Amino acid sequence: MKMPFGKIYWINSKSGTARHIKMRQYLDSISLTDASGNEPIRFEANTGKLVPQWVDDSGRRNRLSQGEIGCYASHYILWREIAKAETETALIMEDDCRFDLPKLEAALSQPLPDFEFLNFCCFAYRKVPMVKTMVNPDIGLVKGYGYWLTHCYAVS
């Protein structure tokens, strides 16, 4: 399946070998490619131990875990690389992302709206609804913001 994005990335930790294998098999099974026909690029996740700056989590009820810090850092570092490469659009997936293929195909049969961040999944986190704007309710496509929206999204 060809996606209308300049690049496609999937984030996977070095220690996540089983998830790496499953994601690679899944991507191969749906023949996912970017607009130029290139396969998705694996981006090595940050563990959270590799974050060079101090993280202030004093306003939170619970301390940030190394995994949460690593997840944020992984996306942030990838965004910087995308910007540096001047990639116009990119699809970013975590290594456990799975598509509802009929809905995805329906979404991609229409022109994409103008976007900076376009979410492909996740409407709530721990039963707390997320702020978002519905782009197409028939296929559940939303624009949104926030770091809980990182399972699969596109950026421009």
Coordinates of N, CA, C and O in Angstrom, one line a residue:
M1 N 0.8 -1.2 0.0 CA 0.0 0.0 0.0 C 0.9 1.2 0.0 O 1.7 1.4 0.9
K2 N 0.7 2.1 -1.0 CA 1.5 3.3 -1.1 C 0.8 4.4 -0.3 O -0.4 4.6 -0.5
M3 N 1.6 5.1 0.5 CA 1.1 6.2 1.4 C 1.5 7.5 0.8 O 2.6 7.6 0.3
P4 N 0.7 8.5 0.9 CA 1.1 9.8 0.3 C 2.0 10.7 1.2 O 1.7 11.9 1.4
F5 N 3.0 10.1 1.7 CA 4.0 10.8 2.6 C 5.4 10.7 2.0 O 5.7 9.7 1.4
G6 N 6.2 11.7 2.2 CA 7.6 11.8 1.7 C 8.4 10.7 2.3 O 9.3 10.1 1.6
K7 N 8.2 10.4 3.6 CA 9.0 9.3 4.3 C 8.0 8.6 5.3 O 7.1 9.3 5.8
I8 N 8.3 7.4 5.6 CA 7.6 6.7 6.6 C 8.6 6.1 7.6 O 9.6 5.5 7.2
Y9 N 8.4 6.3 8.9 CA 9.3 5.9 9.9 C 8.6 5.0 10.9 O 7.4 5.3 11.2
W10 N 9.2 4.1 11.5 CA 8.7 3.3 12.6 C 9.7 3.3 13.7 O 10.9 3.1 13.5
I11 N 9.3 3.5 15.0 CA 10.2 3.6 16.1 C 10.2 2.3 16.9 O 9.2 1.8 17.2
N12 N 11.4 1.8 17.1 CA 11.6 0.5 17.8 C 12.9 0.6 18.6 O 13.9 1.1 18.2
S13 N 12.8 0.1 19.8 CA 14.0 0.1 20.7 C 14.9 -1.1 20.3 O 14.5 -2.1 19.8
K14 N 16.2 -0.9 20.6 CA 17.2 -1.9 20.3 C 16.9 -3.2 21.0 O 17.1 -4.3 20.5
S15 N 16.3 -3.1 22.2 CA 16.0 -4.3 23.0 C 14.7 -4.9 22.6 O 14.4 -6.0 23.0
G16 N 13.9 -4.3 21.7 CA 12.6 -4.8 21.3 C 12.7 -5.7 20.1 O 12.0 -5.5 19.1
T17 N 13.5 -6.7 20.2 CA 13.7 -7.6 19.0 C 12.5 -8.3 18.6 O 12.2 -8.3 17.4
A18 N 11.7 -8.8 19.5 CA 10.4 -9.5 19.1 C 9.5 -8.5 18.4 O 8.9 -8.8 17.4
R19 N 9.4 -7.3 19.0 CA 8.5 -6.3 18.3 C 9.0 -5.9 17.0 O 8.3 -5.6 16.1
H20 N 10.4 -5.8 16.9 CA 11.0 -5.5 15.6 C 10.6 -6.5 14.5 O 10.2 -6.2 13.4
I21 N 10.7 -7.8 14.9 CA 10.4 -8.9 13.9 C 8.9 -8.8 13.5 O 8.5 -8.9 12.4
K22 N 8.0 -8.6 14.5 CA 6.6 -8.6 14.3 C 6.2 -7.4 13.4 O 5.4 -7.5 12.5
M23 N 6.8 -6.2 13.7 CA 6.5 -5.0 12.9 C 7.0 -5.2 11.5 O 6.3 -4.9 10.5
R24 N 8.2 -5.7 11.3 CA 8.8 -5.9 10.0 C 7.9 -6.9 9.2 O 7.5 -6.6 8.0
Q25 N 7.4 -8.0 9.8 CA 6.5 -8.9 9.1 C 5.2 -8.2 8.7 O 4.7 -8.4 7.6
Y26 N 4.7 -7.4 9.7 CA 3.4 -6.7 9.4 C 3.6 -5.7 8.2 O 2.7 -5.7 7.3
L27 N 4.6 -4.9 8.2 CA 4.8 -4.0 7.2 C 5.0 -4.7 5.8 O 4.5 -4.2 4.8
D28 N 5.7 -5.8 5.8 CA 5.9 -6.6 4.6 C 4.5 -7.1 4.1 O 4.3 -7.1 2.9
S29 N 3.7 -7.6 5.1 CA 2.4 -8.2 4.7 C 1.5 -7.2 4.0 O 0.6 -7.6 3.2
I30 N 1.6 -5.9 4.4 CA 0.7 -4.9 3.8 C 1.4 -4.1 2.7 O 0.9 -3.2 2.1
S31 N 2.7 -4.4 2.4 CA 3.5 -3.8 1.4 C 3.5 -2.3 1.5 O 3.2 -1.5 0.5
L32 N 3.7 -1.8 2.7 CA 3.6 -0.3 3.0 C 4.8 0.4 2.4 O 6.0 -0.1 2.6
T33 N 4.6 1.4 1.6 CA 5.7 2.2 1.1 C 5.3 3.7 1.1 O 4.1 4.0 1.2
D34 N 6.3 4.6 1.0 CA 6.0 6.0 1.0 C 5.7 6.4 -0.5 O 5.5 5.5 -1.3
A35 N 5.5 7.7 -0.7 CA 5.0 8.1 -2.0 C 6.0 7.8 -3.2 O 5.6 7.6 -4.3
S36 N 7.3 7.6 -2.8 CA 8.3 7.2 -3.8 C 8.5 5.7 -4.0 O 9.3 5.3 -4.7
G37 N 7.7 4.9 -3.2 CA 7.9 3.5 -3.2 C 8.9 2.9 -2.3 O 9.2 1.7 -2.4
N38 N 9.4 3.7 -1.4 CA 10.5 3.3 -0.4 C 9.8 2.6 0.8 O 8.8 3.1 1.3
E39 N 10.4 1.6 1.3 CA 9.9 0.9 2.5 C 10.1 1.8 3.7 O 11.0 2.7 3.8
P40 N 9.3 1.6 4.8 CA 9.4 2.4 6.0 C 10.8 2.2 6.6 O 11.4 1.2 6.5
I41 N 11.3 3.3 7.3 CA 12.6 3.3 7.9 C 12.5 3.1 9.4 O 11.7 3.8 10.0
R42 N 13.3 2.1 9.9 CA 13.3 1.9 11.3 C 14.1 3.0 12.0 O 15.2 3.2 11.5
F43 N 13.6 3.6 13.0 CA 14.3 4.6 13.8 C 14.5 4.1 15.2 O 13.5 3.7 15.8
E44 N 15.8 4.0 15.6 CA 16.0 3.4 16.9 C 15.6 4.3 18.0 O 15.9 5.5 18.1
A45 N 14.8 3.7 18.9 CA 14.2 4.4 20.0 C 15.2 4.8 21.1 O 16.2 4.1 21.2
N46 N 15.0 5.9 21.7 CA 15.8 6.4 22.8 C 15.3 5.7 24.1 O 14.1 5.6 24.3
T47 N 16.2 5.2 25.0 CA 15.8 4.5 26.2 C 15.4 5.4 27.3 O 14.8 4.9 28.3
G48 N 15.6 6.7 27.2 CA 15.3 7.6 28.3 C 16.6 7.8 29.1 O 16.7 8.8 29.8
K49 N 17.5 6.9 29.0 CA 18.8 7.1 29.7 C 19.8 8.0 28.9 O 20.8 8.5 29.4
L50 N 19.4 8.1 27.6 CA 20.3 8.9 26.7 C 19.8 10.3 26.5 O 20.3 11.0 25.6
V51 N 18.9 10.8 27.4 CA 18.4 12.2 27.3 C 19.5 13.1 27.9 O 19.8 13.0 29.1
P52 N 20.0 14.0 27.1 CA 21.1 14.9 27.7 C 20.7 15.9 28.7 O 21.5 16.4 29.4
Q53 N 19.4 16.3 28.7 CA 19.0 17.3 29.6 C 18.2 16.8 30.8 O 17.6 15.7 30.7
W54 N 18.1 17.6 31.8 CA 17.2 17.2 33.0 C 15.8 17.4 32.6 O 15.4 18.3 31.9
V55 N 14.9 16.6 33.1 CA 13.5 16.6 32.8 C 12.8 17.0 34.0 O 12.8 16.4 35.1
D56 N 12.1 18.2 34.0 CA 11.3 18.7 35.1 C 9.9 18.1 35.1 O 9.1 18.4 34.2
D57 N 9.6 17.2 36.0 CA 8.3 16.5 36.1 C 7.6 16.9 37.4 O 6.8 16.2 37.9
S58 N 8.0 18.1 38.0 CA 7.5 18.5 39.3 C 6.0 18.7 39.3 O 5.4 18.6 40.3
G59 N 5.4 19.1 38.2 CA 4.0 19.4 38.1 C 3.1 18.1 38.0 O 1.9 18.2 38.0
R60 N 3.7 17.0 37.9 CA 3.0 15.7 37.7 C 2.7 15.0 39.0 O 3.5 15.1 40.0
R61 N 1.6 14.3 39.1 CA 1.3 13.5 40.2 C 2.4 12.4 40.4 O 2.8 12.1 41.5
N62 N 2.8 11.7 39.3 CA 3.8 10.7 39.4 C 5.0 11.1 38.6 O 4.9 11.9 37.7
R63 N 6.1 10.5 39.0 CA 7.4 10.8 38.3 C 7.3 10.2 36.9 O 6.7 9.2 36.7
L64 N 8.0 10.9 36.0 CA 8.1 10.3 34.7 C 9.0 9.0 34.7 O 10.0 9.1 35.3
S65 N 8.5 8.0 34.0 CA 9.4 6.8 33.9 C 10.4 7.0 32.9 O 10.3 7.8 32.0
Q66 N 11.5 6.1 32.9 CA 12.5 6.2 31.9 C 11.9 5.9 30.5 O 12.2 6.5 29.5
G67 N 10.9 5.0 30.5 CA 10.2 4.7 29.2 C 9.4 5.9 28.6 O 9.5 6.2 27.4
E68 N 8.8 6.7 29.5 CA 8.1 7.9 29.1 C 9.0 8.9 28.5 O 8.8 9.6 27.5
I69 N 10.1 9.1 29.3 CA 11.1 10.1 28.8 C 11.7 9.6 27.5 O 11.9 10.4 26.6
G70 N 12.0 8.3 27.4 CA 12.6 7.8 26.1 C 11.6 7.9 25.0 O 12.0 8.2 23.8
C71 N 10.3 7.7 25.2 CA 9.3 7.8 24.1 C 9.3 9.2 23.6 O 9.4 9.5 22.4
Y72 N 9.2 10.2 24.5 CA 9.2 11.6 24.2 C 10.5 11.9 23.4 O 10.5 12.5 22.3
A73 N 11.6 11.5 23.9 CA 12.9 11.8 23.3 C 13.0 11.2 21.9 O 13.5 11.8 21.0
S74 N 12.5 10.0 21.7 CA 12.6 9.3 20.4 C 11.8 10.2 19.4 O 12.3 10.4 18.3
H75 N 10.6 10.6 19.7 CA 9.8 11.3 18.8 C 10.5 12.7 18.5 O 10.6 13.1 17.3
Y76 N 10.9 13.3 19.5 CA 11.6 14.6 19.4 C 12.8 14.6 18.5 O 13.0 15.4 17.6
I77 N 13.6 13.6 18.7 CA 14.9 13.5 17.9 C 14.5 13.2 16.5 O 15.1 13.7 15.6
L78 N 13.5 12.3 16.3 CA 13.1 12.0 14.9 C 12.5 13.3 14.2 O 12.8 13.5 13.1
W79 N 11.7 14.0 14.9 CA 11.2 15.3 14.4 C 12.3 16.2 13.9 O 12.3 16.8 12.9
R80 N 13.4 16.3 14.7 CA 14.5 17.1 14.4 C 15.2 16.6 13.1 O 15.6 17.4 12.2
E81 N 15.3 15.3 13.0 CA 15.9 14.7 11.8 C 15.1 15.0 10.5 O 15.6 15.3 9.5
I82 N 13.8 14.9 10.7 CA 12.8 15.1 9.6 C 13.0 16.6 9.1 O 13.1 16.9 7.9
A83 N 13.0 17.5 10.1 CA 13.1 18.9 9.8 C 14.5 19.2 9.1 O 14.5 20.0 8.1
K84 N 15.5 18.6 9.6 CA 16.9 18.9 9.1 C 16.9 18.4 7.6 O 17.6 19.0 6.8
A85 N 16.3 17.2 7.3 CA 16.3 16.7 6.0 C 15.3 17.4 5.1 O 15.3 17.1 3.9
E86 N 14.6 18.3 5.6 CA 13.6 19.1 4.9 C 12.5 18.2 4.2 O 12.1 18.4 3.1
T87 N 12.2 17.1 4.9 CA 11.1 16.2 4.4 C 9.8 16.9 4.5 O 9.5 17.4 5.6
E88 N 9.0 17.0 3.4 CA 7.8 17.8 3.5 C 6.7 17.1 4.4 O 6.1 17.8 5.1
T89 N 6.5 15.8 4.2 CA 5.6 15.1 5.1 C 6.2 13.8 5.5 O 7.0 13.2 4.7
A90 N 5.8 13.3 6.7 CA 6.3 12.0 7.2 C 5.2 11.4 8.0 O 4.5 12.0 8.7
L91 N 5.2 10.1 7.9 CA 4.3 9.2 8.7 C 5.2 8.6 9.7 O 6.2 8.0 9.4
I92 N 4.8 8.7 11.0 CA 5.6 8.1 12.1 C 4.7 7.1 12.8 O 3.6 7.4 13.2
M93 N 5.2 5.9 13.0 CA 4.5 4.8 13.7 C 5.4 4.3 14.8 O 6.6 4.3 14.7
E94 N 4.7 3.9 15.9 CA 5.4 3.1 16.9 C 5.4 1.6 16.5 O 4.6 1.3 15.6
D95 N 6.2 0.8 17.1 CA 6.4 -0.5 16.6 C 5.3 -1.5 16.9 O 5.3 -2.7 16.5
D96 N 4.2 -1.0 17.5 CA 3.0 -1.9 17.7 C 1.8 -1.3 17.0 O 0.7 -1.7 17.2
C97 N 2.0 -0.4 16.1 CA 1.0 0.2 15.3 C 0.4 -0.9 14.3 O 1.1 -1.6 13.6
R98 N -0.9 -0.9 14.2 CA -1.6 -1.8 13.3 C -2.8 -1.0 12.7 O -3.4 -0.3 13.4
F99 N -2.9 -1.0 11.4 CA -4.0 -0.2 10.8 C -5.3 -1.0 10.6 O -5.2 -2.2 10.4
D100 N -6.4 -0.3 10.6 CA -7.6 -0.8 10.2 C -7.6 -0.6 8.6 O -7.9 0.6 8.2
L101 N -7.2 -1.6 7.9 CA -6.9 -1.3 6.5 C -8.0 -0.8 5.6 O -7.8 0.1 4.9
P102 N -9.3 -1.3 5.8 CA -10.4 -0.6 5.1 C -10.5 0.8 5.4 O -10.7 1.6 4.4
K103 N -10.4 1.2 6.6 CA -10.5 2.7 7.0 C -9.4 3.5 6.4 O -9.5 4.6 6.0
L104 N -8.2 2.9 6.5 CA -7.0 3.6 6.0 C -7.1 3.8 4.5 O -6.8 4.9 4.0
E105 N -7.5 2.7 3.8 CA -7.7 2.8 2.3 C -8.7 3.9 2.0 O -8.6 4.7 1.0
A106 N -9.8 3.9 2.8 CA -10.9 5.0 2.5 C -10.3 6.4 2.8 O -10.5 7.3 2.0
A107 N -9.5 6.5 3.8 CA -8.9 7.8 4.1 C -8.0 8.2 3.0 O -8.0 9.4 2.6
L108 N -7.2 7.3 2.5 CA -6.2 7.7 1.5 C -6.8 7.8 0.1 O -6.1 8.3 -0.9
S109 N -8.1 7.4 -0.1 CA -8.7 7.6 -1.4 C -9.2 9.0 -1.6 O -9.6 9.4 -2.7
Q110 N -9.1 9.8 -0.5 CA -9.5 11.2 -0.6 C -8.2 12.1 -0.4 O -7.3 11.7 0.1
P111 N -8.3 13.3 -1.0 CA -7.1 14.2 -0.7 C -7.0 14.5 0.8 O -7.9 14.6 1.5
L112 N -5.7 14.5 1.2 CA -5.5 14.8 2.6 C -5.7 16.3 2.9 O -5.4 17.1 2.1
P113 N -6.3 16.6 4.1 CA -6.4 18.0 4.4 C -5.1 18.6 4.7 O -4.1 17.9 4.9
D114 N -5.0 20.0 4.7 CA -3.8 20.6 5.1 C -3.6 20.3 6.6 O -4.6 20.3 7.3
F115 N -2.4 20.0 7.0 CA -2.2 19.6 8.3 C -0.7 19.9 8.8 O 0.2 20.0 7.9
E116 N -0.5 20.0 10.0 CA 0.8 20.0 10.6 C 1.0 18.7 11.4 O 2.0 18.1 11.5
F117 N -0.1 18.2 12.0 CA -0.1 17.0 12.8 C -1.5 16.3 12.4 O -2.5 16.9 12.6
L118 N -1.4 15.1 12.0 CA -2.6 14.3 11.6 C -2.5 13.0 12.2 O -1.7 12.2 11.9
N119 N -3.5 12.8 13.2 CA -3.5 11.5 14.0 C -4.2 10.4 13.2 O -5.3 10.7 12.7
F120 N -3.7 9.2 13.3 CA -4.4 8.1 12.7 C -5.0 7.2 13.7 O -5.6 6.1 13.3
C121 N -4.9 7.4 15.0 CA -5.5 6.6 16.0 C -5.5 7.2 17.3 O -5.0 8.3 17.5
C122 N -6.1 6.6 18.3 CA -6.1 7.0 19.7 C -7.0 8.2 20.0 O -6.6 9.3 19.7
F123 N -8.1 7.9 20.7 CA -9.0 9.0 21.0 C -9.1 9.3 22.5 O -9.6 10.3 22.9
A124 N -8.5 8.4 23.3 CA -8.5 8.7 24.8 C -7.2 8.0 25.3 O -6.7 7.1 24.8
Y125 N -6.8 8.5 26.5 CA -5.7 7.9 27.2 C -6.2 7.7 28.7 O -6.5 8.7 29.3
R126 N -6.2 6.5 29.1 CA -6.7 6.2 30.5 C -8.0 6.8 30.7 O -8.3 7.4 31.7
K127 N -8.9 6.6 29.7 CA -10.3 7.1 29.7 C -10.4 8.6 29.8 O -11.5 9.1 30.0
V128 N -9.4 9.3 29.6 CA -9.4 10.8 29.5 C -9.4 11.2 28.0 O -8.5 10.9 27.3
P129 N -10.6 11.8 27.5 CA -10.6 12.2 26.1 C -9.5 13.2 25.8 O -9.1 14.0 26.7
M130 N -9.0 13.1 24.6 CA -8.0 14.1 24.1 C -8.6 15.2 23.3 O -9.5 14.9 22.6
V131 N -7.9 16.3 23.3 CA -8.4 17.5 22.5 C -8.0 17.1 21.1 O -6.9 16.8 20.8
K132 N -9.0 17.2 20.2 CA -8.7 16.9 18.8 C -9.8 17.5 17.9 O -10.8 17.9 18.4
T133 N -9.5 17.5 16.7 CA -10.5 18.1 15.7 C -10.8 16.9 14.7 O -9.8 16.4 14.1
M134 N -12.0 16.6 14.5 CA -12.4 15.5 13.6 C -12.2 16.1 12.2 O -12.7 17.1 11.8
V135 N -11.5 15.3 11.4 CA -11.3 15.7 10.0 C -12.3 14.9 9.1 O -13.0 15.5 8.3
N136 N -12.5 13.7 9.4 CA -13.5 12.9 8.7 C -14.1 11.9 9.6 O -13.5 10.8 9.9
P137 N -15.3 12.1 10.1 CA -15.9 11.2 11.1 C -16.2 9.8 10.6 O -16.3 8.8 11.3
D138 N -16.4 9.7 9.2 CA -16.7 8.4 8.6 C -15.6 7.4 8.8 O -15.8 6.2 8.9
I139 N -14.4 7.9 8.8 CA -13.2 7.0 8.9 C -12.5 7.2 10.2 O -11.4 6.6 10.5
G140 N -13.0 8.1 11.1 CA -12.3 8.3 12.4 C -11.0 9.0 12.3 O -10.1 8.7 13.1
L141 N -10.8 9.9 11.3 CA -9.5 10.6 11.1 C -9.6 11.9 11.9 O -10.5 12.7 11.7
V142 N -8.6 12.1 12.7 CA -8.6 13.3 13.5 C -7.3 14.1 13.4 O -6.2 13.5 13.1
K143 N -7.3 15.4 13.6 CA -6.2 16.2 13.8 C -6.1 16.4 15.3 O -7.1 16.5 16.0
G144 N -4.9 16.5 15.9 CA -4.9 16.7 17.3 C -3.5 17.1 17.7 O -2.6 17.3 16.9
Y145 N -3.3 17.3 19.0 CA -2.0 17.6 19.5 C -1.8 16.9 20.9 O -2.8 16.5 21.5
G146 N -0.6 16.7 21.3 CA -0.4 16.1 22.6 C 0.5 14.9 22.4 O 0.5 14.3 21.3
Y147 N 1.2 14.5 23.4 CA 2.2 13.4 23.3 C 1.5 12.1 23.5 O 2.2 11.1 23.4
W148 N 0.2 12.0 23.8 CA -0.4 10.7 23.8 C -1.0 10.3 22.5 O -1.7 9.4 22.3
L149 N -0.7 11.1 21.5 CA -1.2 10.9 20.2 C -0.1 10.4 19.3 O -0.2 10.6 18.1
T150 N 0.8 9.6 19.8 CA 2.0 9.3 19.0 C 2.0 7.9 18.5 O 3.0 7.5 17.9
H151 N 1.0 7.1 18.6 CA 1.0 5.7 18.1 C 1.2 5.7 16.6 O 1.9 4.9 16.1
C152 N 0.5 6.5 15.9 CA 0.6 6.7 14.4 C 0.1 8.0 14.0 O -1.0 8.4 14.3
Y153 N 1.0 8.8 13.4 CA 0.6 10.2 13.0 C 1.4 10.6 11.9 O 2.5 10.1 11.6
A154 N 1.0 11.7 11.2 CA 1.7 12.3 10.1 C 2.0 13.7 10.5 O 1.2 14.4 11.2
V155 N 3.2 14.2 10.1 CA 3.6 15.6 10.4 C 4.0 16.2 9.0 O 4.4 15.5 8.1
S156 N 3.8 17.5 8.9 CA 4.2 18.2 7.7 C 5.1 19.4 8.2 O 5.1 19.8 9.3

